């Protein structure tokens, strides 16, 4: 059974928004994160407002704000314009350009994509490098060259580097198994040794889930993201935490056997889910189907995915599913069939509130998700 991660902050930082007053035994770091989280979520406010919102005392807030100002993480915006009697309060806010973040997406087969973002995950610059079939150390050299190029694009201090990588990634950021990079590659350590910065490496589907969780759904939502662009993988957020699994392979559903007599798969089995609904395979079947049969092909693929997801949804009672992939494949008949199938195969108490939506795949989702993960790991902000 998959478990919610309780790994160290460097890998499994909690995504749950901090909204409660820190108890005496909690560290000053917790209170700093609480201040930053409140400003990140609610925007500019006075110190008095910040005290009310965070639950911290005014003297504590004043001391923490002074500390964060010294670190350039918060900045004063000037007096608030209002009609209240007396001296107007001074507004403070998160300084989103105090640091920049380098983020990299390794999920594309022909090139690696990277970006520089601010502390809100907004992309300020981007670059890419061709893969040319490189794996292992050759791929690592290309990643290093891409990060060096990105780091040179910003004069800001770098908070760290975050990487979304296809495959099974453990809590040390070692790539245990990946078609793109091979196995046994200590990517996180090697990048940290080279750049002398905090580095975090996470599975690309999990990073996509963080991107959706941070920027596209309500903060409290439990969430399942199904990524179909390159293979089939899922990322799940439950109770504000990523679900990683005992062996870090939670969500690797692409090689579930669906048809034992189906086509052979590169993994050595037959009839894997990836062969039926992965974007490349599905696009080929749609393109070669007669004009009047294309919608039927998409609905059939959607029903297949819905049948796979129904027991997962029943087990954990998630009500938000987001399917990512090429828009012409995942939108419309495909996602409608996913929704209808999951609803038909689950109890009303599970399926009635289910929302299934589609979003077109783009690297920005993975890049912004990587930024969100690094923010949670390094500043406690999500």
Coordinates of C-alpha atoms in Angstrom, one line a residue:
X1 CA 0.0 0.0 0.0
X2 CA 1.3 3.4 -0.8
X3 CA 2.2 5.8 2.0
X4 CA 2.2 9.5 2.4
X5 CA 5.8 10.6 2.6
X6 CA 7.3 11.5 6.0
X7 CA 10.7 12.0 4.5
X8 CA 13.0 14.9 5.5
X9 CA 12.1 18.4 4.5
X10 CA 14.7 18.4 1.7
X11 CA 12.6 15.8 -0.2
X12 CA 9.1 15.6 1.2
X13 CA 8.3 19.1 2.4
X14 CA 4.7 19.4 3.5
X15 CA 2.5 21.3 1.1
X16 CA -0.3 21.9 3.7
X17 CA -0.7 25.6 4.2
X18 CA 0.4 26.6 7.7
X19 CA -2.5 28.5 9.4
X20 CA -2.1 27.8 13.1
X21 CA -0.2 29.6 15.7
X22 CA 3.2 27.9 16.5
X23 CA 3.3 26.2 19.9
X24 CA 6.2 27.1 22.2
X25 CA 8.2 24.1 21.2
X26 CA 8.1 25.1 17.5
X27 CA 11.1 26.7 16.1
X28 CA 11.6 30.2 14.9
X29 CA 12.0 28.7 11.4
X30 CA 8.3 27.6 11.6
X31 CA 7.2 31.1 12.5
X32 CA 9.3 32.6 9.6
X33 CA 7.6 30.2 7.3
X34 CA 4.2 31.1 8.7
X35 CA 4.8 34.8 8.0
X36 CA 6.0 34.1 4.5
X37 CA 3.1 31.7 3.8
X38 CA 0.5 34.2 5.0
X39 CA 2.0 36.9 2.7
X40 CA 2.3 34.4 -0.2
X41 CA -1.3 33.4 0.1
X42 CA -3.1 36.6 1.1
X43 CA -0.8 39.4 -0.3
X44 CA 0.2 42.7 1.1
X45 CA -1.0 43.6 4.6
X46 CA 0.1 45.6 7.7
X47 CA 2.0 44.1 10.6
X48 CA -1.2 44.2 12.7
X49 CA -3.1 42.3 9.9
X50 CA -0.3 39.8 9.7
X51 CA -0.5 39.2 13.4
X52 CA -4.3 38.6 13.2
X53 CA -3.9 36.3 10.1
X54 CA -1.0 34.3 11.4
X55 CA -2.1 34.1 15.1
X56 CA 1.3 35.3 16.2
X57 CA 1.7 38.1 18.7
X58 CA 2.5 41.6 17.3
X59 CA 6.0 41.7 19.0
X60 CA 6.8 38.3 17.4
X61 CA 5.6 39.5 14.0
X62 CA 7.6 42.7 14.2
X63 CA 10.7 40.8 15.1
X64 CA 10.2 38.3 12.3
X65 CA 9.4 41.0 9.7
X66 CA 12.6 42.9 10.6
X67 CA 14.6 39.7 10.2
X68 CA 12.9 38.9 6.8
X69 CA 13.5 42.5 5.7
X70 CA 17.2 42.1 6.5
X71 CA 17.2 39.0 4.3
X72 CA 15.3 41.0 1.6
X73 CA 12.5 38.4 1.6
X74 CA 9.8 41.0 2.5
X75 CA 9.6 44.6 1.6
X76 CA 7.7 47.7 2.8
X77 CA 5.2 49.1 0.2
X78 CA 4.4 52.3 2.0
X79 CA 1.3 53.5 3.9
X80 CA -2.1 51.9 3.2
X81 CA -4.6 54.2 1.5
X82 CA -7.8 54.1 3.6
X83 CA -10.3 56.4 5.2
X84 CA -9.6 55.3 8.8
X85 CA -8.7 58.0 11.4
X86 CA -5.1 58.1 12.5
X87 CA -1.8 57.3 11.0
X88 CA -2.2 54.8 8.1
X89 CA -0.6 51.4 8.6
X90 CA 2.4 50.5 6.5
X91 CA 1.9 47.6 4.1
X92 CA 4.5 44.8 3.7
X93 CA 4.6 42.1 1.1
X94 CA 6.7 39.2 -0.1
X95 CA 9.6 40.3 -2.2
X96 CA 9.2 37.9 -5.1
X97 CA 12.5 38.9 -6.7
X98 CA 14.6 38.5 -3.5
X99 CA 15.8 35.2 -5.0
X100 CA 15.3 33.5 -8.3
X101 CA 15.0 29.7 -8.8
X102 CA 16.4 27.6 -11.6
X103 CA 14.0 24.8 -12.6
X104 CA 14.5 22.1 -15.2
X105 CA 12.1 19.7 -17.0
X106 CA 13.7 16.5 -18.2
X107 CA 10.5 14.8 -19.4
X108 CA 10.8 15.7 -23.1
X109 CA 12.4 13.1 -25.4
X110 CA 14.4 15.4 -27.7
X111 CA 15.4 18.3 -25.5
X112 CA 15.7 19.4 -21.8
X113 CA 13.8 22.6 -20.9
X114 CA 14.7 25.0 -18.1
X115 CA 13.7 28.3 -16.7
X116 CA 14.4 31.0 -14.2
X117 CA 11.4 31.8 -12.0
X118 CA 10.7 34.3 -9.2
X119 CA 9.4 33.2 -5.8
X120 CA 5.9 33.0 -7.2
X121 CA 6.9 30.6 -9.9
X122 CA 6.6 33.2 -12.7
X123 CA 9.0 32.4 -15.5
X124 CA 11.4 35.3 -16.1
X125 CA 13.7 33.6 -18.6
X126 CA 14.0 30.2 -20.3
X127 CA 16.3 28.0 -22.3
X128 CA 16.6 24.5 -23.7
X129 CA 19.3 22.1 -24.8
X130 CA 19.1 19.2 -27.3
X131 CA 19.3 15.7 -25.8
X132 CA 20.8 14.0 -28.9
X133 CA 20.1 10.6 -27.4
X134 CA 22.3 11.2 -24.3
X135 CA 21.9 9.1 -21.2
X136 CA 23.8 8.8 -17.9
X137 CA 26.9 11.0 -17.6
X138 CA 26.4 12.5 -21.1
X139 CA 22.8 13.6 -20.1
X140 CA 24.2 14.9 -16.8
X141 CA 26.7 17.1 -18.7
X142 CA 23.9 18.5 -20.8
X143 CA 21.8 19.3 -17.7
X144 CA 24.8 21.1 -16.1
X145 CA 25.3 23.1 -19.2
X146 CA 21.6 24.1 -19.3
X147 CA 21.7 25.1 -15.6
X148 CA 24.8 27.1 -16.1
X149 CA 23.1 28.9 -19.0
X150 CA 20.1 29.7 -16.9
X151 CA 22.1 30.9 -13.9
X152 CA 23.8 33.4 -16.1
X153 CA 20.5 34.8 -17.2
X154 CA 19.7 36.4 -13.8
X155 CA 21.6 38.8 -11.5
X156 CA 19.5 37.7 -8.5
X157 CA 20.6 35.3 -5.8
X158 CA 19.6 31.8 -6.5
X159 CA 17.5 30.0 -3.8
X160 CA 18.3 26.7 -5.4
X161 CA 17.7 24.3 -8.3
X162 CA 14.7 22.0 -8.8
X163 CA 14.4 19.3 -11.4
X164 CA 11.4 17.3 -12.7
X165 CA 12.7 14.0 -14.0
X166 CA 10.8 11.0 -15.5
X167 CA 11.3 7.7 -13.7
X168 CA 11.6 6.5 -10.1
X169 CA 13.5 9.0 -7.9
X170 CA 14.3 8.3 -4.2
X171 CA 14.5 10.7 -1.3
X172 CA 18.2 11.5 -2.0
X173 CA 17.3 12.6 -5.5
X174 CA 19.0 9.6 -7.0
X175 CA 17.4 8.4 -10.3
X176 CA 16.7 4.7 -9.6
X177 CA 15.1 3.9 -13.0
X178 CA 14.6 6.2 -15.9
X179 CA 14.4 5.7 -19.7
X180 CA 15.9 9.1 -20.1
X181 CA 18.8 8.9 -17.7
X182 CA 19.3 5.2 -17.0
X183 CA 19.5 4.0 -13.4
X184 CA 21.6 4.7 -10.3
X185 CA 22.4 8.3 -11.2
X186 CA 22.8 10.5 -8.1
X187 CA 21.5 13.5 -9.9
X188 CA 20.7 15.7 -6.9
X189 CA 24.1 15.1 -5.2
X190 CA 26.0 15.7 -8.5
X191 CA 24.2 19.0 -9.2
X192 CA 24.6 20.2 -5.6
X193 CA 28.3 19.4 -5.6
X194 CA 28.8 21.2 -8.9
X195 CA 26.7 24.4 -8.2
X196 CA 27.0 24.5 -4.4
X197 CA 23.3 25.3 -4.1
X198 CA 20.3 23.5 -2.6
X199 CA 19.1 21.0 -5.3
X200 CA 15.8 19.0 -5.3
X201 CA 15.0 16.3 -7.9
X202 CA 11.5 14.8 -8.1
X203 CA 9.5 12.6 -10.5
X204 CA 8.0 14.7 -13.3
X205 CA 4.4 13.6 -12.7
X206 CA 4.7 14.5 -9.1
X207 CA 6.1 17.9 -10.1
X208 CA 3.2 18.4 -12.4
X209 CA 0.8 17.6 -9.5
X210 CA 2.5 20.3 -7.5
X211 CA 2.1 22.7 -10.3
X212 CA -1.6 22.1 -10.5
X213 CA -1.9 22.1 -6.7
X214 CA 0.0 25.3 -6.3
X215 CA -1.5 27.3 -9.2
X216 CA -4.6 25.8 -10.6
X217 CA -6.9 24.4 -7.9
X218 CA -8.1 25.4 -4.5
X219 CA -5.4 25.2 -1.9
X220 CA -7.2 22.6 0.3
X221 CA -7.9 20.2 -2.6
X222 CA -6.8 16.6 -2.6
X223 CA -5.7 15.9 -6.1
X224 CA -4.7 13.3 -8.7
X225 CA -2.9 14.4 -11.8
X226 CA -2.6 11.9 -14.7
X227 CA 0.1 12.8 -17.2
X228 CA -0.1 11.2 -20.6
X229 CA 2.4 13.2 -22.7
X230 CA 5.4 10.8 -22.3
X231 CA 4.2 7.4 -21.1
X232 CA 1.5 7.4 -18.4
X233 CA 2.2 8.5 -14.8
X234 CA 0.2 10.0 -11.9
X235 CA 1.0 12.4 -9.1
X236 CA -1.2 12.5 -6.0
X237 CA -1.5 15.1 -3.3
X238 CA -3.4 13.9 -0.2
X239 CA -3.8 16.1 2.9
X240 CA -1.3 18.5 1.5
X241 CA 1.4 15.9 1.0
X242 CA 2.7 14.2 -2.1
X243 CA 2.2 10.4 -2.1
X244 CA 5.5 8.8 -3.0
X245 CA 5.2 5.2 -2.0
X246 CA 7.4 2.9 0.1
X247 CA 9.8 2.5 -2.8
X248 CA 9.1 5.9 -4.4
X249 CA 7.2 4.4 -7.3
X250 CA 3.6 5.5 -6.4
X251 CA 1.8 6.6 -9.6
X252 CA 3.8 4.5 -12.0
X253 CA 0.6 3.1 -13.6
X254 CA 1.8 3.1 -17.3
X255 CA 2.8 -0.6 -17.2
X256 CA -0.2 -2.0 -15.6
X257 CA -1.3 -5.0 -17.7
X258 CA -4.7 -4.2 -19.3
X259 CA -4.8 -6.8 -22.1
X260 CA -2.7 -10.0 -21.5
X261 CA -3.0 -10.8 -25.2
X262 CA -2.2 -7.2 -26.3
X263 CA 0.8 -5.8 -28.1
X264 CA 4.2 -6.4 -26.7
X265 CA 5.6 -3.5 -24.6
X266 CA 9.3 -2.4 -24.3
X267 CA 9.0 -3.3 -20.6
X268 CA 8.7 -7.0 -21.6
X269 CA 5.0 -7.4 -20.9
X270 CA 2.0 -7.2 -23.1
X271 CA -1.0 -4.9 -23.3
X272 CA 0.3 -2.2 -20.9
X273 CA -1.8 0.9 -20.2
X274 CA 0.8 3.1 -21.8
X275 CA 0.3 1.3 -25.2
X276 CA -3.4 2.0 -25.0
X277 CA -3.6 5.6 -23.8
X278 CA -0.1 7.1 -23.9
X279 CA -0.2 10.2 -26.1
X280 CA 2.1 8.8 -28.9
X281 CA 0.2 5.5 -29.2
X282 CA -3.2 7.2 -28.9
X283 CA -2.4 9.9 -31.5
X284 CA -1.3 7.2 -34.0
X285 CA -4.6 5.3 -33.5
X286 CA -6.6 8.4 -33.9
X287 CA -4.7 9.5 -37.0
X288 CA -5.2 6.1 -38.7
X289 CA -8.8 5.7 -37.8
X290 CA -11.6 6.5 -40.3
X291 CA -12.9 10.0 -39.9
X292 CA -16.1 8.9 -38.2
X293 CA -14.3 6.6 -35.8
X294 CA -11.9 9.0 -34.2
X295 CA -14.2 10.1 -31.4
X296 CA -15.0 6.5 -30.6
X297 CA -11.2 5.8 -30.3
X298 CA -10.8 8.6 -27.8
X299 CA -13.9 7.6 -25.8
X300 CA -12.6 4.0 -25.6
X301 CA -9.2 5.2 -24.3
X302 CA -11.0 7.4 -21.8
X303 CA -13.0 4.5 -20.6
X304 CA -9.8 2.4 -20.2
X305 CA -8.2 5.1 -18.0
X306 CA -11.5 5.6 -16.0
X307 CA -11.5 1.8 -15.3
X308 CA -8.0 2.0 -13.9
X309 CA -8.7 5.1 -11.8
X310 CA -12.0 4.0 -10.3
X311 CA -10.5 1.8 -7.6
X312 CA -7.9 4.4 -6.8
X313 CA -10.6 7.1 -6.4
X314 CA -12.7 4.7 -4.2
X315 CA -9.7 3.9 -2.0
X316 CA -8.7 7.5 -1.2
X317 CA -11.9 9.5 -2.0
X318 CA -10.2 12.1 -4.2
X319 CA -12.7 14.4 -5.9
X320 CA -10.3 16.3 -8.2
X321 CA -8.7 14.6 -11.2
X322 CA -6.7 16.6 -13.8
X323 CA -5.5 14.9 -17.0
X324 CA -2.6 16.5 -18.8
X325 CA -1.7 15.8 -22.4
X326 CA -2.0 17.1 -25.9
X327 CA -5.2 19.2 -26.0
X328 CA -6.6 17.5 -29.2
X329 CA -6.4 14.1 -27.3
X330 CA -7.4 14.8 -23.7
X331 CA -10.0 17.4 -24.1
X332 CA -13.6 16.6 -25.0
X333 CA -14.5 12.9 -25.6
X334 CA -11.5 11.5 -23.7
X335 CA -11.9 13.3 -20.4
X336 CA -15.7 13.0 -20.6
X337 CA -15.4 9.2 -20.9
X338 CA -12.9 9.2 -17.9
X339 CA -15.4 11.1 -15.8
X340 CA -18.4 8.9 -16.8
X341 CA -16.6 5.7 -16.2
X342 CA -15.2 6.6 -12.8
X343 CA -18.7 7.8 -11.8
X344 CA -20.4 4.7 -13.1
X345 CA -18.0 2.3 -11.2
X346 CA -17.9 4.0 -7.8
X347 CA -20.5 4.7 -5.1
X348 CA -22.5 7.9 -5.4
X349 CA -20.9 9.1 -2.2
X350 CA -17.5 8.9 -4.1
X351 CA -18.4 9.8 -7.6
X352 CA -21.1 12.5 -7.3
X353 CA -18.7 15.3 -6.3
X354 CA -16.0 14.2 -8.7
X355 CA -14.4 16.8 -11.0
X356 CA -12.4 15.6 -14.0
X357 CA -10.7 18.2 -16.1
X358 CA -8.1 18.3 -18.8
X359 CA -5.2 20.7 -19.3
X360 CA -2.8 20.7 -22.2
X361 CA 0.7 19.6 -21.4
X362 CA 3.3 22.3 -21.3
X363 CA 6.7 22.6 -19.6
X364 CA 5.5 25.6 -17.7
X365 CA 3.4 23.3 -15.5
X366 CA 6.3 21.2 -14.6
X367 CA 8.7 24.1 -14.3
X368 CA 6.3 26.0 -12.0
X369 CA 5.6 22.9 -10.0
X370 CA 9.4 22.4 -9.5
X371 CA 9.5 26.0 -8.2
X372 CA 6.7 25.3 -5.8
X373 CA 8.5 22.2 -4.5
X374 CA 11.7 24.1 -3.9
X375 CA 9.8 26.9 -2.1
X376 CA 8.2 24.4 0.2
X377 CA 11.5 22.7 0.9
X378 CA 13.6 25.8 1.4
X379 CA 11.2 28.4 2.8
X380 CA 8.2 26.4 4.0
X381 CA 6.0 28.2 1.5
X382 CA 3.5 26.4 -0.7

